[in-house]
CSV table of C-alpha atoms and ligand atoms in Angstrom, one decimal:
chain,number,residue,atom,x,y,z
A,41,MET,CA,0.0,0.0,0.0
A,42,ILE,CA,2.9,2.3,0.7
A,43,LYS,CA,6.3,1.9,-0.9
A,44,VAL,CA,9.1,4.2,0.0
A,45,GLU,CA,12.4,4.1,-1.8
A,46,ASN,CA,15.6,6.0,-0.8
A,47,LEU,CA,13.6,9.0,0.3
A,48,THR,CA,15.8,12.0,1.4
A,49,LYS,CA,14.7,15.4,2.4
A,50,ARG,CA,17.1,18.3,3.0
A,51,TYR,CA,15.9,21.7,4.4
A,52,ALA,CA,18.4,24.5,3.8
A,53,GLY,CA,21.6,22.7,4.7
A,54,HIS,CA,20.0,20.3,7.2
A,55,THR,CA,19.1,16.7,6.3
A,56,ALA,CA,15.7,15.8,7.9
A,57,ILE,CA,15.5,12.3,6.5
A,58,ARG,CA,18.1,10.2,4.9
A,59,ASP,CA,17.7,7.4,2.4
A,60,LEU,CA,14.5,6.0,3.9
A,61,SER,CA,13.1,2.8,2.4
A,62,PHE,CA,10.2,0.8,3.8
A,63,GLU,CA,6.9,-0.8,2.7
A,64,VAL,CA,3.6,-1.0,4.4
A,65,GLY,CA,1.3,-3.8,3.3
A,66,LYS,CA,-2.4,-3.6,2.8
A,67,GLY,CA,-4.3,-3.9,6.1
A,68,GLU,CA,-1.2,-3.3,8.3
A,69,ILE,CA,-1.1,-0.8,11.2
A,70,MET,CA,2.4,0.5,11.0
A,71,GLY,CA,3.7,2.4,14.0
A,72,PHE,CA,6.2,5.2,13.3
A,73,LEU,CA,8.3,5.9,16.3
A,74,GLY,CA,11.1,8.3,17.0
A,75,PRO,CA,12.2,11.1,19.3
A,76,ASN,CA,11.3,14.7,18.4
A,77,GLY,CA,13.0,15.9,15.3
A,78,ALA,CA,13.6,12.3,14.0
A,79,GLY,CA,11.8,13.1,10.7
A,80,LYS,CA,8.4,11.5,11.2
A,81,SER,CA,6.3,14.5,10.2
A,82,THR,CA,8.6,15.2,7.3
A,83,THR,CA,8.1,11.7,5.9
A,84,MET,CA,4.4,11.9,6.4
A,85,ARG,CA,4.1,15.3,4.7
A,86,ILE,CA,6.0,13.9,1.7
A,87,LEU,CA,3.8,10.8,1.5
A,88,SER,CA,0.7,13.1,1.6
A,89,SER,CA,2.2,15.1,-1.4
A,90,PHE,CA,2.4,18.2,0.8
A,91,MET,CA,6.0,18.7,-0.2
A,92,PRO,CA,8.5,17.0,-2.5
A,93,PRO,CA,11.4,15.0,-1.3
A,94,THR,CA,14.9,16.1,-2.3
A,95,SER,CA,15.5,12.7,-3.8
A,96,GLY,CA,14.0,9.2,-3.8
A,97,ARG,CA,10.5,8.1,-4.6
A,98,ALA,CA,7.3,6.8,-3.0
A,99,SER,CA,4.0,5.4,-4.1
A,100,ILE,CA,0.6,4.8,-2.6
A,101,ALA,CA,-1.4,1.9,-3.9
A,102,GLY,CA,0.9,1.7,-6.9
A,103,PHE,CA,0.5,5.4,-7.8
A,104,ASP,CA,3.6,7.5,-7.7
A,105,ILE,CA,3.0,10.3,-5.2
A,106,PHE,CA,4.2,13.0,-7.6
A,107,GLU,CA,3.7,11.7,-11.0
A,108,GLN,CA,0.2,10.4,-10.2
A,109,SER,CA,-0.5,12.6,-7.2
A,110,LEU,CA,-4.3,12.9,-7.7
A,111,GLN,CA,-4.8,9.1,-7.8
A,112,ALA,CA,-2.4,8.7,-4.8
A,113,ARG,CA,-4.1,11.4,-2.8
A,114,ALA,CA,-7.6,10.0,-3.5
A,115,ARG,CA,-6.5,6.8,-1.7
A,116,LEU,CA,-5.1,8.4,1.5
A,117,GLY,CA,-6.4,10.4,4.4
A,118,TYR,CA,-3.9,12.5,6.2
A,119,MET,CA,-4.2,13.9,9.6
A,120,PRO,CA,-1.4,16.4,10.2
A,121,GLU,CA,0.3,17.1,13.5
A,122,ASN,CA,-1.5,20.4,14.0
A,123,VAL,CA,-4.9,19.9,12.4
A,124,PRO,CA,-5.6,23.0,10.5
A,125,LEU,CA,-9.3,23.8,11.0
A,126,TYR,CA,-11.4,26.7,10.2
A,127,ASN,CA,-12.4,28.1,13.6
A,128,ASP,CA,-15.4,30.1,12.3
A,129,MET,CA,-17.0,27.1,10.6
A,130,ARG,CA,-19.4,24.7,12.2
A,131,VAL,CA,-18.5,21.0,12.3
A,132,ASN,CA,-21.2,20.2,9.7
A,133,GLU,CA,-20.2,23.0,7.4
A,134,TYR,CA,-16.5,22.1,7.6
A,135,LEU,CA,-17.0,18.4,6.9
A,136,ASN,CA,-19.3,19.1,3.9
A,137,TYR,CA,-16.8,21.6,2.6
A,138,ARG,CA,-13.9,19.1,2.9
A,139,ALA,CA,-15.9,16.3,1.3
A,140,ALA,CA,-16.7,18.4,-1.7
A,141,LEU,CA,-13.1,19.6,-1.9
A,142,LYS,CA,-11.9,16.0,-1.9
A,143,GLY,CA,-14.2,15.1,-4.8
A,144,VAL,CA,-16.9,13.1,-2.9
A,145,PRO,CA,-19.8,13.1,-5.4
A,146,HIS,CA,-22.5,15.7,-4.4
A,147,ARG,CA,-25.2,13.1,-3.9
A,148,ARG,CA,-23.0,11.1,-1.5
A,149,ILE,CA,-21.7,14.0,0.7
A,150,ALA,CA,-24.6,13.9,3.3
A,151,GLU,CA,-24.2,10.2,3.7
A,152,ARG,CA,-20.4,10.3,4.1
A,153,VAL,CA,-20.4,13.2,6.5
A,154,GLY,CA,-23.1,11.4,8.5
A,155,ASP,CA,-21.0,8.2,8.6
A,156,VAL,CA,-17.7,9.9,9.7
A,157,LYS,CA,-19.5,12.0,12.4
A,158,GLU,CA,-21.0,8.8,13.7
A,159,LEU,CA,-17.6,7.0,13.6
A,160,CYS,CA,-15.7,9.8,15.3
A,161,GLY,CA,-18.3,10.6,17.9
A,162,LEU,CA,-19.1,14.1,16.6
A,163,ARG,CA,-22.9,14.0,16.6
A,164,GLU,CA,-23.2,16.0,19.8
A,165,VAL,CA,-21.0,18.9,18.4
A,166,GLU,CA,-22.1,18.9,14.8
A,167,LYS,CA,-23.6,22.4,15.0
A,168,LYS,CA,-20.9,24.0,17.1
A,169,LEU,CA,-18.2,26.4,15.8
A,170,ILE,CA,-14.9,24.6,15.5
A,171,GLY,CA,-13.2,27.4,17.4
A,172,THR,CA,-15.2,26.5,20.5
A,173,LEU,CA,-14.3,22.8,20.6
A,174,SER,CA,-12.0,21.2,23.1
A,175,LYS,CA,-8.7,19.7,21.8
A,176,GLY,CA,-10.1,16.2,21.9
A,177,TYR,CA,-13.0,17.1,19.6
A,178,ARG,CA,-10.8,19.1,17.3
A,179,GLN,CA,-8.6,16.0,16.9
A,180,ARG,CA,-11.8,14.0,16.0
A,181,VAL,CA,-12.8,16.6,13.5
A,182,GLY,CA,-9.3,16.2,11.9
A,183,LEU,CA,-9.8,12.4,11.9
A,184,ALA,CA,-13.3,12.7,10.4
A,185,ASP,CA,-11.8,15.0,7.7
A,186,ALA,CA,-9.1,12.4,6.9
A,187,LEU,CA,-11.8,9.7,6.5
A,188,VAL,CA,-14.5,11.5,4.7
A,189,HIS,CA,-13.5,10.5,1.1
A,190,GLU,CA,-13.2,6.8,2.2
A,191,PRO,CA,-9.5,6.4,1.7
A,192,GLU,CA,-7.9,3.0,2.0
A,193,LEU,CA,-4.9,4.4,3.8
A,194,LEU,CA,-4.7,6.6,6.8
A,195,ILE,CA,-1.6,8.6,7.7
A,196,LEU,CA,-2.0,9.9,11.2
A,197,ASP,CA,0.7,12.2,12.7
A,198,GLU,CA,0.6,12.1,16.5
A,199,PRO,CA,-3.2,11.8,16.7
A,200,THR,CA,-3.3,11.7,20.5
A,201,ILE,CA,-0.9,14.6,21.2
A,202,GLY,CA,-2.3,17.0,23.7
A,203,LEU,CA,-5.2,14.8,24.7
A,204,ASP,CA,-6.0,13.7,28.3
A,205,PRO,CA,-5.8,10.0,29.2
A,206,ASN,CA,-9.6,9.4,28.6
A,207,GLN,CA,-9.5,11.1,25.3
A,208,ILE,CA,-6.3,9.1,24.4
A,209,ARG,CA,-8.1,5.9,25.2
A,210,GLN,CA,-11.1,6.8,23.0
A,211,VAL,CA,-8.9,7.8,20.1
A,212,ARG,CA,-6.8,4.7,20.5
A,213,GLU,CA,-10.0,2.6,20.4
A,214,LEU,CA,-11.1,4.4,17.3
A,215,ILE,CA,-7.8,3.8,15.6
A,216,ARG,CA,-7.9,0.1,16.4
A,217,ASN,CA,-11.4,-0.1,14.9
A,218,LEU,CA,-10.3,1.8,11.8
A,219,GLY,CA,-7.5,-0.7,11.5
A,220,LYS,CA,-10.0,-3.4,10.7
A,221,GLN,CA,-10.8,-1.8,7.4
A,222,HIS,CA,-7.9,0.5,6.7
A,223,THR,CA,-4.1,0.5,6.3
A,224,ILE,CA,-2.7,2.9,8.8
A,225,LEU,CA,0.7,4.6,9.3
A,226,LEU,CA,0.6,6.1,12.7
A,227,SER,CA,3.3,8.3,14.4
A,228,THR,CA,3.3,8.7,18.1
A,229,HIS,CA,5.6,9.3,21.0
A,230,ILE,CA,3.4,7.1,23.3
A,231,LEU,CA,5.0,3.7,23.3
A,232,PRO,CA,2.3,1.6,25.0
A,233,GLU,CA,0.0,3.0,22.3
A,234,VAL,CA,2.2,1.3,19.6
A,235,GLU,CA,2.4,-1.9,21.5
A,236,MET,CA,-1.3,-2.1,21.8
A,237,THR,CA,-2.3,-1.1,18.3
A,238,CYS,CA,0.4,-1.8,15.7
A,239,SER,CA,1.3,-4.9,13.8
A,240,ARG,CA,4.7,-3.6,12.9
A,241,VAL,CA,6.9,-0.7,14.0
A,242,ILE,CA,9.5,1.5,12.4
A,243,ILE,CA,11.9,3.2,14.7
A,244,ILE,CA,13.4,6.3,13.2
A,245,ASN,CA,16.2,8.3,14.7
A,246,ARG,CA,18.0,11.3,13.2
A,247,GLY,CA,16.4,10.8,9.9
A,248,ARG,CA,17.4,7.1,9.5
A,249,ILE,CA,15.5,3.9,10.1
A,250,GLU,CA,17.0,2.1,13.0
A,251,ALA,CA,14.6,-0.9,13.2
A,252,CYS,CA,11.5,-2.2,11.5
A,253,ASP,CA,9.8,-5.2,12.9
A,254,THR,CA,6.9,-6.6,14.8
A,255,PRO,CA,6.7,-5.4,18.5
A,256,GLU,CA,7.4,-9.0,19.6
A,257,ASN,CA,10.5,-9.4,17.5
A,258,LEU,CA,11.8,-6.0,18.6
A,259,LEU,CA,11.3,-7.0,22.2
A,260,GLY,CA,13.1,-10.3,21.5
A,261,GLN,CA,16.1,-8.6,20.1
A,262,ILE,CA,17.1,-6.3,22.9
A,263,ARG,CA,19.8,-6.9,25.3
A,264,THR,CA,17.9,-5.5,28.3
A,265,ALA,CA,15.1,-7.3,30.0
A,266,GLY,CA,12.6,-5.1,31.8
A,267,GLY,CA,13.8,-3.6,35.0
A,268,VAL,CA,13.9,-5.3,38.4
A,269,THR,CA,12.6,-3.4,41.3
A,270,VAL,CA,14.1,-4.0,44.8
A,271,GLU,CA,12.7,-2.2,47.8
A,272,ALA,CA,14.7,-2.9,50.9
A,273,ARG,CA,15.7,-1.6,54.3
A,274,ILE,CA,19.5,-1.8,54.1
A,275,GLY,CA,20.7,0.3,57.0
A,276,ALA,CA,24.1,1.9,56.3
A,277,ASP,CA,25.1,-0.7,53.7
A,278,ASP,CA,26.0,0.5,50.2
A,279,GLY,CA,23.2,-1.3,48.2
A,280,VAL,CA,24.2,0.1,44.8
A,281,GLU,CA,27.7,-1.3,44.8
A,282,ALA,CA,26.6,-4.7,46.2
A,283,LEU,CA,23.8,-5.0,43.6
A,284,LYS,CA,26.0,-4.0,40.7
A,285,LYS,CA,28.3,-7.0,41.4
A,286,ILE,CA,25.5,-9.5,40.7
A,287,ARG,CA,26.0,-11.2,37.4
A,288,GLY,CA,23.5,-9.9,34.8
A,289,VAL,CA,23.0,-6.5,36.5
A,290,ARG,CA,24.0,-3.7,34.1
A,291,ASP,CA,23.0,-0.7,36.1
A,292,VAL,CA,21.5,0.3,39.4
A,293,VAL,CA,19.6,3.5,40.3
A,294,ALA,CA,18.7,4.1,43.9
A,295,ASP,CA,15.8,6.2,45.0
A,296,GLY,CA,14.3,7.1,48.4
A,297,ASP,CA,15.8,8.6,51.5
A,298,GLY,CA,15.3,7.4,55.0
A,299,GLU,CA,15.7,3.8,55.8
A,300,TRP,CA,13.8,2.3,52.8
A,301,LYS,CA,15.5,2.4,49.5
A,302,VAL,CA,14.1,1.5,46.1
A,303,PHE,CA,16.6,0.2,43.6
A,304,THR,CA,15.8,-0.1,39.9
A,305,LEU,CA,18.1,-2.6,38.2
A,306,ARG,CA,18.6,-2.8,34.5
A,307,VAL,CA,19.4,-6.4,33.7
A,308,GLU,CA,20.5,-8.6,30.8
A,309,ALA,CA,17.7,-10.3,28.9
A,310,GLU,CA,18.6,-13.9,29.6
A,311,ILE,CA,19.5,-13.7,33.3
A,312,ASP,CA,17.0,-13.7,36.1
A,313,VAL,CA,18.9,-11.9,38.9
A,314,ARG,CA,16.2,-12.1,41.5
A,315,GLU,CA,17.5,-15.2,43.3
A,316,GLU,CA,20.9,-13.6,43.7
A,317,VAL,CA,19.3,-10.4,44.9
A,318,TYR,CA,17.4,-12.4,47.5
A,319,ARG,CA,20.6,-14.3,48.6
A,320,LEU,CA,22.4,-11.0,48.9
A,321,ALA,CA,19.6,-9.5,51.0
A,322,ALA,CA,19.7,-12.6,53.3
A,323,GLN,CA,23.4,-12.4,53.7
A,324,ARG,CA,23.5,-8.8,54.6
A,325,GLY,CA,20.4,-8.8,56.7
A,326,TRP,CA,18.3,-6.4,54.5
A,327,THR,CA,14.6,-6.5,54.9
A,328,LEU,CA,12.9,-6.9,51.5
A,329,ARG,CA,9.6,-5.3,50.8
A,330,GLU,CA,9.5,-5.8,47.1
A,331,LEU,CA,11.5,-7.9,44.6
A,332,SER,CA,9.9,-7.9,41.2
A,333,GLN,CA,10.7,-7.9,37.5
A,334,ARG,CA,8.6,-6.3,34.8
A,335,ARG,CA,8.7,-7.5,31.3
A,336,ALA,CA,10.6,-5.4,28.7
A,337,THR,CA,8.5,-2.9,26.8
A,338,LEU,CA,8.9,-1.0,23.6
A,339,GLU,CA,10.2,1.8,25.7
A,340,ASP,CA,13.2,-0.3,26.6
A,341,VAL,CA,13.7,-1.1,22.9
A,342,PHE,CA,13.4,2.6,22.1
A,343,VAL,CA,15.9,3.7,24.7
A,344,GLU,CA,18.4,1.1,23.6
A,345,ILE,CA,18.1,2.1,20.0
A,346,THR,CA,18.0,5.9,20.4
A,347,HIS,CA,20.4,6.2,23.3
A,348,PRO,CA,22.7,3.2,23.1
A,349,ASP,CA,25.0,4.9,25.7
A,350,VAL,CA,22.4,4.7,28.4
A,351,ALA,CA,21.2,1.2,27.5
B,229,ADP,N1,10.2,23.5,7.4
B,229,ADP,C1,11.3,23.2,7.9
B,229,ADP,N2,12.5,23.9,7.7
B,229,ADP,C2,13.7,23.5,8.2
B,229,ADP,N3,13.8,22.4,9.0
B,229,ADP,C3,12.8,21.7,9.3
B,229,ADP,C4,11.4,22.0,8.8
B,229,ADP,N4,10.6,21.1,9.3
B,229,ADP,C5,11.3,20.2,10.0
B,229,ADP,N5,12.6,20.6,10.0
B,229,ADP,C6,13.7,19.9,10.7
B,229,ADP,O1,13.7,18.5,10.2
B,229,ADP,C7,14.0,17.6,11.3
B,229,ADP,C8,12.8,16.6,11.3
B,229,ADP,O2,11.6,17.2,11.7
B,229,ADP,P1,10.2,16.5,11.8
B,229,ADP,O3,10.0,15.7,10.5
B,229,ADP,O4,9.2,17.5,12.2
B,229,ADP,O5,10.5,15.5,13.0
B,229,ADP,P2,9.4,14.7,14.0
B,229,ADP,O6,8.1,14.8,13.3
B,229,ADP,O7,10.0,13.3,14.0
B,229,ADP,O8,9.5,15.4,15.3
B,229,ADP,C9,14.1,18.4,12.5
B,229,ADP,O9,15.5,18.6,12.8
B,229,ADP,C10,13.4,19.7,12.2
B,229,ADP,O10,14.0,20.7,12.9
B,230,MG,MG1,6.4,15.5,14.1
């Protein structure tokens, strides 16, 4: 559905993306992850034909995004990072206007606008001025806009940015439902979001693709397992030094003042250090209140890839 070959974009002297190549298959929900400034929005803007790349090519559903831009654009719905909306238009007016602009046949506009309002939960605000809507509703208007011409592909740039946790959950649910019928390229900085919704993930850093795989495979590849938490009363002992000596422990961070300390251990993937921690505690007479290991998350993958020095 998306094919990107050697895409490069330079802004006056600065290279935002470098030689990107990837493909997104029909029906996939592809996560696009990367720190700020990595080049996510630049890539998405190019794919949506908002600006040309410096070199390289890309196609949507087999149509070259520049040579066959109209056909390509007809098949994609783009929700930009900052959804540009007309504040003095009502939701209904705006969606009707956008549908007409995107070439939805006149006789089908009412039906399409009705459908996307339903899908995006906009019924209760349909007569309101866009300028008076909350951030969450504005995002939904942006999503409804992206969907109104029934594109096969959705390109969503940080669709949950600026939303509160309830709104995030609603938008995430909506995206998951949309994923049943659409191909989606979704950028986000919220890692659990990707783990929950995406079939594959691209990790991009400083304009280059660092990894592209399923969340499970990415988790399987990293050297770090999830952190181990140790909460203990250790008296005057130096817990950090003692814990660091355990085989498989790569780093220890101590927290808490007073007699209880919480240690967060970063450990190697194949080694369960908890038995050794328990033995150490017994030897030294520490009182343990917690000794637990959480599983690795995409956040660990992300940190390892984008900050290898810390990982
Ligand atoms: N219009 C522009 N002019 C110059 N530099 C830009 C422009 N837009 C983005 N950049 C730069 O390109 C890089 C990638 O930006 P962007 O694609 O917005 O990253 P992301 O969306 O991953 O945060 C950044 O270093 C950013 O400062
Ligand atoms: Mg961005």
